[in-house]
Coordinates of C-alpha atoms and ligand atoms in Angstrom, one line a residue:
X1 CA 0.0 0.0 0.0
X2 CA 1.2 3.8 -1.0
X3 CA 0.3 6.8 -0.9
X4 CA 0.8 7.3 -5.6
X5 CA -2.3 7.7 -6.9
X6 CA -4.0 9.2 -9.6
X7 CA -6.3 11.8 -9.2
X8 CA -8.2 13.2 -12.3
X9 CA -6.2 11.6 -14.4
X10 CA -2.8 12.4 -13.0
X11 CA -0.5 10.8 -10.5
X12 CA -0.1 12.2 -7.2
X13 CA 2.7 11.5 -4.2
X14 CA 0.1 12.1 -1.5
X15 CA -1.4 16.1 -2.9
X16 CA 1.8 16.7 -4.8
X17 CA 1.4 16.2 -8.5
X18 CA 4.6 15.0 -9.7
X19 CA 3.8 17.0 -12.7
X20 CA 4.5 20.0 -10.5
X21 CA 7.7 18.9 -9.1
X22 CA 9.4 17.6 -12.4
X23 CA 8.7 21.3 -13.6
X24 CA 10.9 22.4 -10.3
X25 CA 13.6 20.2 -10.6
X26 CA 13.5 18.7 -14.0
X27 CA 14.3 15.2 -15.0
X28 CA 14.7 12.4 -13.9
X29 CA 14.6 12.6 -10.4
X30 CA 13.3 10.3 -7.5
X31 CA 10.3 10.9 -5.4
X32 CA 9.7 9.6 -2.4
X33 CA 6.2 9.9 0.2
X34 CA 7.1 10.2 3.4
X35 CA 2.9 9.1 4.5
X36 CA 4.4 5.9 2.6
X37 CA 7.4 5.1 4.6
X38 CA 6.1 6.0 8.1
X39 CA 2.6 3.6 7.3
X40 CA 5.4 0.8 6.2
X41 CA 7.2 1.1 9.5
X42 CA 3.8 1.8 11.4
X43 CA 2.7 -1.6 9.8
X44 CA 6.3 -3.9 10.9
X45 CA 6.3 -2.3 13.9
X46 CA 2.8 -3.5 15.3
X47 CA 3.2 -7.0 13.5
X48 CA 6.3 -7.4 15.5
X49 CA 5.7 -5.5 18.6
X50 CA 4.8 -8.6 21.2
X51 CA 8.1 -9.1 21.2
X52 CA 8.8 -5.5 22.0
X53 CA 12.2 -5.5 19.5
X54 CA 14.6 -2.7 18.3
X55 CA 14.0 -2.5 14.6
X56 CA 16.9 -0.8 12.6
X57 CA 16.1 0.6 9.3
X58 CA 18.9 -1.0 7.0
X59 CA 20.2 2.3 6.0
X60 CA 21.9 0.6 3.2
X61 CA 18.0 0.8 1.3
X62 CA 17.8 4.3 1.6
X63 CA 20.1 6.4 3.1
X64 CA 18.9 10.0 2.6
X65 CA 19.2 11.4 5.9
X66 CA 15.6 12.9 5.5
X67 CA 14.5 9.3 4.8
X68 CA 16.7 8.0 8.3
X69 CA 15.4 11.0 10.3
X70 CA 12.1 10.4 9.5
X71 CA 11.5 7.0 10.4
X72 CA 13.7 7.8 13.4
X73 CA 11.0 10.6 14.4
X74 CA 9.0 7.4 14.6
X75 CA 11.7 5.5 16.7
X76 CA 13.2 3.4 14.5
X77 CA 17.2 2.4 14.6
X78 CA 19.7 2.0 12.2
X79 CA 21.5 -0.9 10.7
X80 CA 24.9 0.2 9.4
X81 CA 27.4 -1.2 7.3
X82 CA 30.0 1.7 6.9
X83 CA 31.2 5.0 8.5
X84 CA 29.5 6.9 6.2
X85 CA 26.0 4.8 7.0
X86 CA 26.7 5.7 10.1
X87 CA 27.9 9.4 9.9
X88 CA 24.3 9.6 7.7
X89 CA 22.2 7.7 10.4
X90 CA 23.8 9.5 13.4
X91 CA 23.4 13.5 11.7
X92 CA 19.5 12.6 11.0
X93 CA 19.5 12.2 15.0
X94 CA 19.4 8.0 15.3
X95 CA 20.6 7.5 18.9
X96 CA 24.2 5.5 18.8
X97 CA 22.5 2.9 21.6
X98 CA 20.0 2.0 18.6
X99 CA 22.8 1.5 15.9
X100 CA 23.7 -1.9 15.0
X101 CA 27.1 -2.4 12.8
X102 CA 26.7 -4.8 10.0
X103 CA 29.2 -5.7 7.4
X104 CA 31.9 -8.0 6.4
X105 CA 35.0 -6.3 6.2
X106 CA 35.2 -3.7 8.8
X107 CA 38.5 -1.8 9.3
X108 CA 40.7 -0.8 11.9
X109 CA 39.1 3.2 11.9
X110 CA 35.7 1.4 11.0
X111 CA 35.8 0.1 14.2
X112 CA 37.3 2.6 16.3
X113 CA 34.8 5.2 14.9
X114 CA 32.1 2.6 15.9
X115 CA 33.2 2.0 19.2
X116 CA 33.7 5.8 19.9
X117 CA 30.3 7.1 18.7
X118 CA 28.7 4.2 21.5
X119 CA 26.8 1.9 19.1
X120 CA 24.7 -0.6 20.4
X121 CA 26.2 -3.9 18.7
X122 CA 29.0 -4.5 16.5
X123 CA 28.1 -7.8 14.8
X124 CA 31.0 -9.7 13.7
X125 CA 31.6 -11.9 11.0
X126 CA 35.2 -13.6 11.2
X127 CA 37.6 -14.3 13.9
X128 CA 39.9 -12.6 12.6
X129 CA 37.4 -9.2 13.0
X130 CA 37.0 -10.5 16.8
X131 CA 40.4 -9.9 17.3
X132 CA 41.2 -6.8 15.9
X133 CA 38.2 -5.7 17.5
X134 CA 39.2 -7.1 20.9
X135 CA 42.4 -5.2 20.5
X136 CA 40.7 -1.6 19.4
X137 CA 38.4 -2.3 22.4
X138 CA 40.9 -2.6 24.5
X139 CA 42.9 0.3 23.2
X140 CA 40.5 2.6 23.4
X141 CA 39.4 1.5 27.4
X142 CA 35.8 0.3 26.3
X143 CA 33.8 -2.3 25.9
X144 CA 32.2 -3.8 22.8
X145 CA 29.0 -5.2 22.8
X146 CA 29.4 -8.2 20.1
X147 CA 26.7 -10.6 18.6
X148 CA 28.2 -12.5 15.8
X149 CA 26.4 -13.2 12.2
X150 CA 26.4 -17.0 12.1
X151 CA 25.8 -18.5 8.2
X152 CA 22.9 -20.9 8.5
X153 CA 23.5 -22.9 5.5
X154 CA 19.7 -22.0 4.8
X155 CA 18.8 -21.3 0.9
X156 CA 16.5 -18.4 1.2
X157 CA 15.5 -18.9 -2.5
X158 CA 16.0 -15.1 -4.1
X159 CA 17.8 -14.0 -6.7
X160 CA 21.8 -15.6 -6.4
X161 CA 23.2 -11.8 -5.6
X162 CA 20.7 -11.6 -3.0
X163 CA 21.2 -14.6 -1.1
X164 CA 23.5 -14.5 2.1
X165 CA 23.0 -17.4 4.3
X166 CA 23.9 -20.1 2.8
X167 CA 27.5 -22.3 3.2
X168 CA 29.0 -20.9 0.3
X169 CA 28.3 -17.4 0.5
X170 CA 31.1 -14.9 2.0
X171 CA 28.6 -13.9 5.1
X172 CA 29.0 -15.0 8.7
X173 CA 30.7 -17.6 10.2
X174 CA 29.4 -21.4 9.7
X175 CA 27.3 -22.4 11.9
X176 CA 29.2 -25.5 12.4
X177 CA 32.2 -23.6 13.3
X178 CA 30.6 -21.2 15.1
X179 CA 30.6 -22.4 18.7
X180 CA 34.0 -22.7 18.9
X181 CA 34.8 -19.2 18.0
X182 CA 32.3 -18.2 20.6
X183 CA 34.1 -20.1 23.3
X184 CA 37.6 -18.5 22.0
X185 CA 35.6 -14.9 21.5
X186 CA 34.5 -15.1 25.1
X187 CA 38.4 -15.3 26.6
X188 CA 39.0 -12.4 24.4
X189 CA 39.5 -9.0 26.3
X190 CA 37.2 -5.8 25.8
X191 CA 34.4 -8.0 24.4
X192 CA 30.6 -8.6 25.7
X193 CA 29.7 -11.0 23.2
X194 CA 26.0 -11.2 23.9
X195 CA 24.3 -12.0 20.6
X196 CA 23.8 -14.1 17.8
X197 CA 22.8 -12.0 14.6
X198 CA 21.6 -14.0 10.6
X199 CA 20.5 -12.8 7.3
X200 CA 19.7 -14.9 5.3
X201 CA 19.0 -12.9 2.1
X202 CA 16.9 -10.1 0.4
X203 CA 13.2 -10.2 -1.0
X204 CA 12.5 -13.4 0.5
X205 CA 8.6 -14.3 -0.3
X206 CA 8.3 -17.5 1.3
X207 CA 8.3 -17.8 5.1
X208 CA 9.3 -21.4 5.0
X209 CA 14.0 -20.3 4.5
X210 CA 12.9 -17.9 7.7
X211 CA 11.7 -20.7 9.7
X212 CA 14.5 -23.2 9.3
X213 CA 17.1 -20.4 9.7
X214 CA 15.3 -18.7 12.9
X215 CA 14.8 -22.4 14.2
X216 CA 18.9 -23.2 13.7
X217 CA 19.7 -19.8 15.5
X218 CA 17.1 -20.7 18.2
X219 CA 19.1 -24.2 18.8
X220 CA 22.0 -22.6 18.4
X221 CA 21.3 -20.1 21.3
X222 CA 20.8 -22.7 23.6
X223 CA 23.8 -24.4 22.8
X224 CA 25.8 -21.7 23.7
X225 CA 23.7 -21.0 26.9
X226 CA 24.4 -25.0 27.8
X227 CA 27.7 -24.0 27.4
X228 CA 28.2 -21.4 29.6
X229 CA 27.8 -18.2 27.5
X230 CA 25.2 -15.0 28.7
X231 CA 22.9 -14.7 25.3
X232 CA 20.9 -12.6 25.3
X233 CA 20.4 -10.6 21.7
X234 CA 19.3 -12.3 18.7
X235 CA 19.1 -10.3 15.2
X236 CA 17.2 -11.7 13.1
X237 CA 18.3 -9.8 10.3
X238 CA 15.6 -8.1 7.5
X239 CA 15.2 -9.2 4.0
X240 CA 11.0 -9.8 3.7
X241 CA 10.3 -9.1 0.3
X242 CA 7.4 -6.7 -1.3
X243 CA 5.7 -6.7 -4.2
X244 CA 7.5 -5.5 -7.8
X245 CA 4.9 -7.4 -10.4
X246 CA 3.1 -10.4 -9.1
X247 CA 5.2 -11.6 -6.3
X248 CA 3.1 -12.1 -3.1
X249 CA 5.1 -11.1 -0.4
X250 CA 4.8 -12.5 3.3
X251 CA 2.4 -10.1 5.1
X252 CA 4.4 -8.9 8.4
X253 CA 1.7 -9.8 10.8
X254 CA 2.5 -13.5 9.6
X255 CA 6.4 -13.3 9.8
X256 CA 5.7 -11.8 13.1
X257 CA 4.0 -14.6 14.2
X258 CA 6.3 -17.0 13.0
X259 CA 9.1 -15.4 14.8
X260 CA 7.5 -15.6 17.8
X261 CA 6.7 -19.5 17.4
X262 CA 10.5 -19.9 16.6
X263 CA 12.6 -17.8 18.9
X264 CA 10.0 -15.8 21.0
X265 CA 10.6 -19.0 24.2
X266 CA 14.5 -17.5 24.7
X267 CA 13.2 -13.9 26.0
X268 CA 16.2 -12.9 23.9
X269 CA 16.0 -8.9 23.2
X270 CA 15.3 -9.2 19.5
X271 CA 16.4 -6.9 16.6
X272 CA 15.0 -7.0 13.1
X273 CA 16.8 -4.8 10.0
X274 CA 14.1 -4.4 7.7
X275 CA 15.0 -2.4 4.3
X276 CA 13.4 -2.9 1.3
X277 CA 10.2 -3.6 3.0
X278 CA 10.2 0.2 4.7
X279 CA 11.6 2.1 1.6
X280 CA 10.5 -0.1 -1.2
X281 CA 6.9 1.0 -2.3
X282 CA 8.0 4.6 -0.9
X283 CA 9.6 5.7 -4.0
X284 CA 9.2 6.5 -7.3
X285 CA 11.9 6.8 -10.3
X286 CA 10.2 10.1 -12.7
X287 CA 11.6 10.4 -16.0
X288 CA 10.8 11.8 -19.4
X289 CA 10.5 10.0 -23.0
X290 CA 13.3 12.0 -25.2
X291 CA 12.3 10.0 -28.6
X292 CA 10.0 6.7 -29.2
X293 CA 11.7 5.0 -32.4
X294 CA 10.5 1.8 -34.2
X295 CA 12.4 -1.3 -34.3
X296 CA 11.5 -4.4 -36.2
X297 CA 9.9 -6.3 -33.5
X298 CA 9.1 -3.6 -31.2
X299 CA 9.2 0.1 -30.2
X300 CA 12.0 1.5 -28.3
X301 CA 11.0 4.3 -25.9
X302 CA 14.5 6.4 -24.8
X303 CA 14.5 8.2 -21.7
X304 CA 16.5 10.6 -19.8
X305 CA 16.7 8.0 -16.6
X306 CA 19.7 5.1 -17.0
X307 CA 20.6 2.3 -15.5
X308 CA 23.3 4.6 -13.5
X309 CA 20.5 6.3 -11.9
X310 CA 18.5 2.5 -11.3
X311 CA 20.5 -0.4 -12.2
X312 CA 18.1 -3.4 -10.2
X313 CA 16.7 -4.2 -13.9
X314 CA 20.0 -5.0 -15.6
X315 CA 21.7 -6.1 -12.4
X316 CA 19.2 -8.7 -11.1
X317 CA 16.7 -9.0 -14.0
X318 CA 14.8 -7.1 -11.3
X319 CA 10.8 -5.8 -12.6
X320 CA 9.8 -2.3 -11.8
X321 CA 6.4 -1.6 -13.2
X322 CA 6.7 1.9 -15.4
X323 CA 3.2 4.0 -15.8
X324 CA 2.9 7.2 -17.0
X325 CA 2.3 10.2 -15.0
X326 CA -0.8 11.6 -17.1
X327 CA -2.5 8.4 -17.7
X328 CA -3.1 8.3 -21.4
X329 CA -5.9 8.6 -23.4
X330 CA -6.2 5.4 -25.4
X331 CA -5.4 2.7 -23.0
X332 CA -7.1 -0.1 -24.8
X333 CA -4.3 0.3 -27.5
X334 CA -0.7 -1.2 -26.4
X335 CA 2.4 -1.6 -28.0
X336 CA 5.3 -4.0 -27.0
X337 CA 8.8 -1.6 -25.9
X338 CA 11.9 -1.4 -24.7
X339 CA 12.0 1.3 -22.1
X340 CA 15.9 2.1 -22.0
X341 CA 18.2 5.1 -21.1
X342 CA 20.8 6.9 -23.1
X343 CA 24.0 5.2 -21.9
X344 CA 25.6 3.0 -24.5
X345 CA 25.1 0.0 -23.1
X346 CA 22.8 -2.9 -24.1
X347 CA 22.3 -3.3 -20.6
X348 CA 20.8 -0.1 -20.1
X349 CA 17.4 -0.3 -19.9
X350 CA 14.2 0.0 -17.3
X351 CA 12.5 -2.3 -18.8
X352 CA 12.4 -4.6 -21.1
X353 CA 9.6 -5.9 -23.4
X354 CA 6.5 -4.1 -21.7
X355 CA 3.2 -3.2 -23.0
X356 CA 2.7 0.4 -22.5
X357 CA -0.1 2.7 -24.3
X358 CA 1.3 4.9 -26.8
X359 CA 3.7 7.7 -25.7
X360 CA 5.4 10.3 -27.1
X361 CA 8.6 12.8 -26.4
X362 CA 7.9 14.5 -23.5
X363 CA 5.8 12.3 -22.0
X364 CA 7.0 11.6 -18.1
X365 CA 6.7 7.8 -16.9
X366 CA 6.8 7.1 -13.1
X367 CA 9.2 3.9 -12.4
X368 CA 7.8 2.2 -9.1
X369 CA 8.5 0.8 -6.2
X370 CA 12.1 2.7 -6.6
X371 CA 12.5 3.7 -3.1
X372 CA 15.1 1.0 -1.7
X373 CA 18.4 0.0 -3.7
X374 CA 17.6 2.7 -6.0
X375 CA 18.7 6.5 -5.6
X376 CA 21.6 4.6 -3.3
X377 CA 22.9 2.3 -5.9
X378 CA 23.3 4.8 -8.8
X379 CA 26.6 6.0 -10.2
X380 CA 27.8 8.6 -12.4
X381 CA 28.9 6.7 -15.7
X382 CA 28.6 8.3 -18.6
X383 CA 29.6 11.5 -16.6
X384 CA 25.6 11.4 -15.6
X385 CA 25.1 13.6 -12.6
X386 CA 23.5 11.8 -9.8
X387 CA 19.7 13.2 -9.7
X388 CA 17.9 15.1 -7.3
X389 CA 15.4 13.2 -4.1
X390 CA 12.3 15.1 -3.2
X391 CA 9.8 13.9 0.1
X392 CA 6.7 14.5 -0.3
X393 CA 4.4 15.4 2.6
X394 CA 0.6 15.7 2.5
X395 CA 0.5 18.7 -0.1
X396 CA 3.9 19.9 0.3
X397 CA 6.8 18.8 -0.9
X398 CA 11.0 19.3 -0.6
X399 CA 13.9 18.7 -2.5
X400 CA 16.3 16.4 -0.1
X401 CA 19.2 16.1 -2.4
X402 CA 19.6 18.7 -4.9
X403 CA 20.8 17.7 -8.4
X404 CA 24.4 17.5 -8.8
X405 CA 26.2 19.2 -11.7
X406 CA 29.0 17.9 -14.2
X407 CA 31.1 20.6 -12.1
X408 CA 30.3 19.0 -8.8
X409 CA 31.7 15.8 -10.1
X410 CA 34.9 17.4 -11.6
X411 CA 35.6 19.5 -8.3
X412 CA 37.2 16.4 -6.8
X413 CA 39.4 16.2 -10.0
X414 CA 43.0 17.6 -11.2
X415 CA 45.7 17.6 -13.8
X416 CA 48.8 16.4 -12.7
X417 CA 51.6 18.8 -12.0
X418 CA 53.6 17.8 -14.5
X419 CA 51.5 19.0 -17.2
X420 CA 51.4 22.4 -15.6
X421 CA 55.0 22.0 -16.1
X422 CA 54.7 21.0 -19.4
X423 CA 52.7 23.4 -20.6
X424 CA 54.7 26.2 -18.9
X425 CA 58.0 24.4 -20.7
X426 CA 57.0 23.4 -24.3
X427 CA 58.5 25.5 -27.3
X428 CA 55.8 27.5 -28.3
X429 CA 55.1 25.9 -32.2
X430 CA 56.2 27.6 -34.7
X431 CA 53.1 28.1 -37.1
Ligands
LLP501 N1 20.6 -6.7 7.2 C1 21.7 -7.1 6.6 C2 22.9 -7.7 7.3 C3 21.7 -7.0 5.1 O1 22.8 -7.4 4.5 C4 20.6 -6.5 4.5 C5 20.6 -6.3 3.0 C6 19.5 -6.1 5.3 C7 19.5 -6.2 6.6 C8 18.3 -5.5 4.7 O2 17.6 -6.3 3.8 P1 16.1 -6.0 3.2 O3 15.2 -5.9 4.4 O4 16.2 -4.7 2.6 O5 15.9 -7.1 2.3 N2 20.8 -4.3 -3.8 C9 19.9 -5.5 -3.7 C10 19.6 -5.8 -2.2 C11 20.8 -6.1 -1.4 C12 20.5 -6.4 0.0 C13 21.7 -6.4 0.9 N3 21.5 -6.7 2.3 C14 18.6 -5.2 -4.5 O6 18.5 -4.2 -5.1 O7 17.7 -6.0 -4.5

């Protein structure tokens, strides 16, 4: 459920026509409703509250401080996975005691900056990262609170880049090897480890990968109780998938429930890391048709957004339904296109073989469900500025990134000195 509608016609975020705004800031740009975002957190939030959790918004979805701050206005956390996630969720006023620290390589200043700025829990995911986090603990005369990620060897059956818990994949320790670094992890100095954290994987539709991986970590927790270790934080990670086309996503009320079947007996403070299911549906990608040209077997529609700004289609194969902003006249009549940017690339595209009613140049198409892995995943090939992000709030509406310019991107840039001197020494030519 969102909060983009048409209304006469047109389509709305909330009482904003997006007409309006792409007259403001131009093209493309992302749009995203902030009524959306706090109803999708509203909605998690009750679903899971029996077991009265800290839920961290995987900042790594969405990381627009105005996105962070206002889901923190709400109380949620943050999940983190870099200084700068957590620099972002810190200045949009996240409380460091509800910060969790993800990630698999973490470096020495990751760590020290973590340590210093008081988050809640560093979760580990090596022994190697226990260690030179026992030793920056100790350094710096504090005390890290430590769950560490265990790998279920669970296959959460999404996409292969999305997938994290099983044996093969790079994340968390093996859960067959696992007790053992807990026992080593416990002699280490400057270390509370208190927790067990897993995530299994992204846009996971089926409950059933959930169950057997919550289940193995539930076991698992009691092992390392019978063995003498104080557990008492389990993370169970995010990843509950949403609806692009025709999946049919997990409602939250049921994962809720099913989490309290599984693990809800170990009275185990509980953290979840929801992403895509916050942020997902929140967003829109707005772009504008340059040219529609004919192909043999099908139109090809070229717009101004690329897969810099949105790469999930060419990346994962990943749907994102495309409608257009003034809903045309003639919908009965559809034609088969490509939707694709102006990067020369095959792979640049939005979508691919779609029916869409007729458009023309001009025309300004509304990519959805573009809120999460969207605006933070795009790049700047092509020397393609990095667009602008606008919230939208009931009928008023502000630009939380403005558009950056070709000179923004150079500013960071320089000839080397020895041209300077080059230019200063060469013969002038004679003509
Ligand atoms: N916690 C951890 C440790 C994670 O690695 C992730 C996502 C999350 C939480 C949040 O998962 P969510 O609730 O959003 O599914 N770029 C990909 C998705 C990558 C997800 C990476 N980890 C995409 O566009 O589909």
């Amino acid at each position: 459920m969102d909060y983009f509608a048409y209304k006469n016609g047109e389509l709305f975020a909330e009482d904003v026509a997006i007409r309006h705004i792409a007259k403001a800031v131009g093209t493309p740009f992302y749009v995203y409703s902030s009524a959306t975002l706090e109803r999708h957190y509203r909605v998690f939030a009750k679903a899971v509250s029996a077991l009265n959790p800290m839920i961290c918004f995987a900042v790594k979805a969405n990381s627009n401080i105005a996105v962070i701050s206002t889901l923190a206005r709400l109380g949620a956390g943050a999940d983190v996975v870099s200084v700068g996630e957590l620099t972002r969720a810190l200045a949009a006023g996240v409380a460091p005691e509800k910060i969790i620290y993800s990630g698999v390589g973490k470096t020495e200043s990751d760590l020290r900056r973590a340590l210093t700025a008081g988050v809640h829990q560093i979760n580990a995911e090596s022994e190697a990262e226990l260690n030179l986090l026992s030793r920056v603990a100790e350094d710096l005369g504090l005390t890290a609170q430590v769950a560490i990620r265990i790998n279920p060897d669970v296959d959460a059956k999404t996409h292969e880049k999305i997938t994290t818990g099983k044996a093969e994949n790079k994340f968390g320790i093996d859960i067959a090897l696992a007790r053992e670094v807990y026992r080593r992890a416990a002699k280490l100095p400057g270390l509370r480890v208190a927790g067990v954290a897993l995530h299994i994987g992204s846009q996971l539709t089926d409950l059933t990968p959930y169950r057997e991986a919550y289940g193995r970590a539930a076991a698992f927790v009691e092992m390392l109780r019978a063995d003498g270790h104080t557990i008492n934080q389990l993370d169970l990670g995010g990843g509950l998938g949403i609806t692009y086309h025709d999946e049919v996503a997990p409602s939250p009320e049921a994962y809720g429930k099913m989490v309290r079947e599984v693990v809800g007996h170990l009275g185990c403070k509980i953290s979840f890391e929801p992403g895509r299911l916050i942020a997902g549906n929140a967003g829109l990608l707005i772009t504008r048709v340059i040219f529609v040209k004919d192909g043999i077997d099908r139109k090809f529609c070229i717009v101004d957004g690329a897969m810099n700004d949105l790469i999930r289609p060419t990346l994962y194969n990943a749907y994102h339904e495309i409608i257009p902003v003034l809903a045309a006249g003639s919908e009965d009549v559809r034609f088969k296109m490509d939707i694709v940017g102006p990067i020369c690339e095959s792979g640049d595209y939005l979508a691919k073989d779609r029916e869409m009613p007729a458009l023309d140049n001009g025309n300004l198409l509304a990519v959805r469900t573009a809120g999460a892995y969207a605006a933070v995943m795009a790049s700047v090939y092509n020397s393609r500025a990095l667009v602008p992000e606008v919230m939208v709030r009931g009928d008023a509406y502000s630009i939380i990134r403005k558009r950056w310019t070709v000179e923004d991107m150079m500013e960071l840039e320089s000839f080397p000195e020895w041209q300077a001197e080059e230019d200063r020494t060469a013969r002038p030519k004679s003509g």
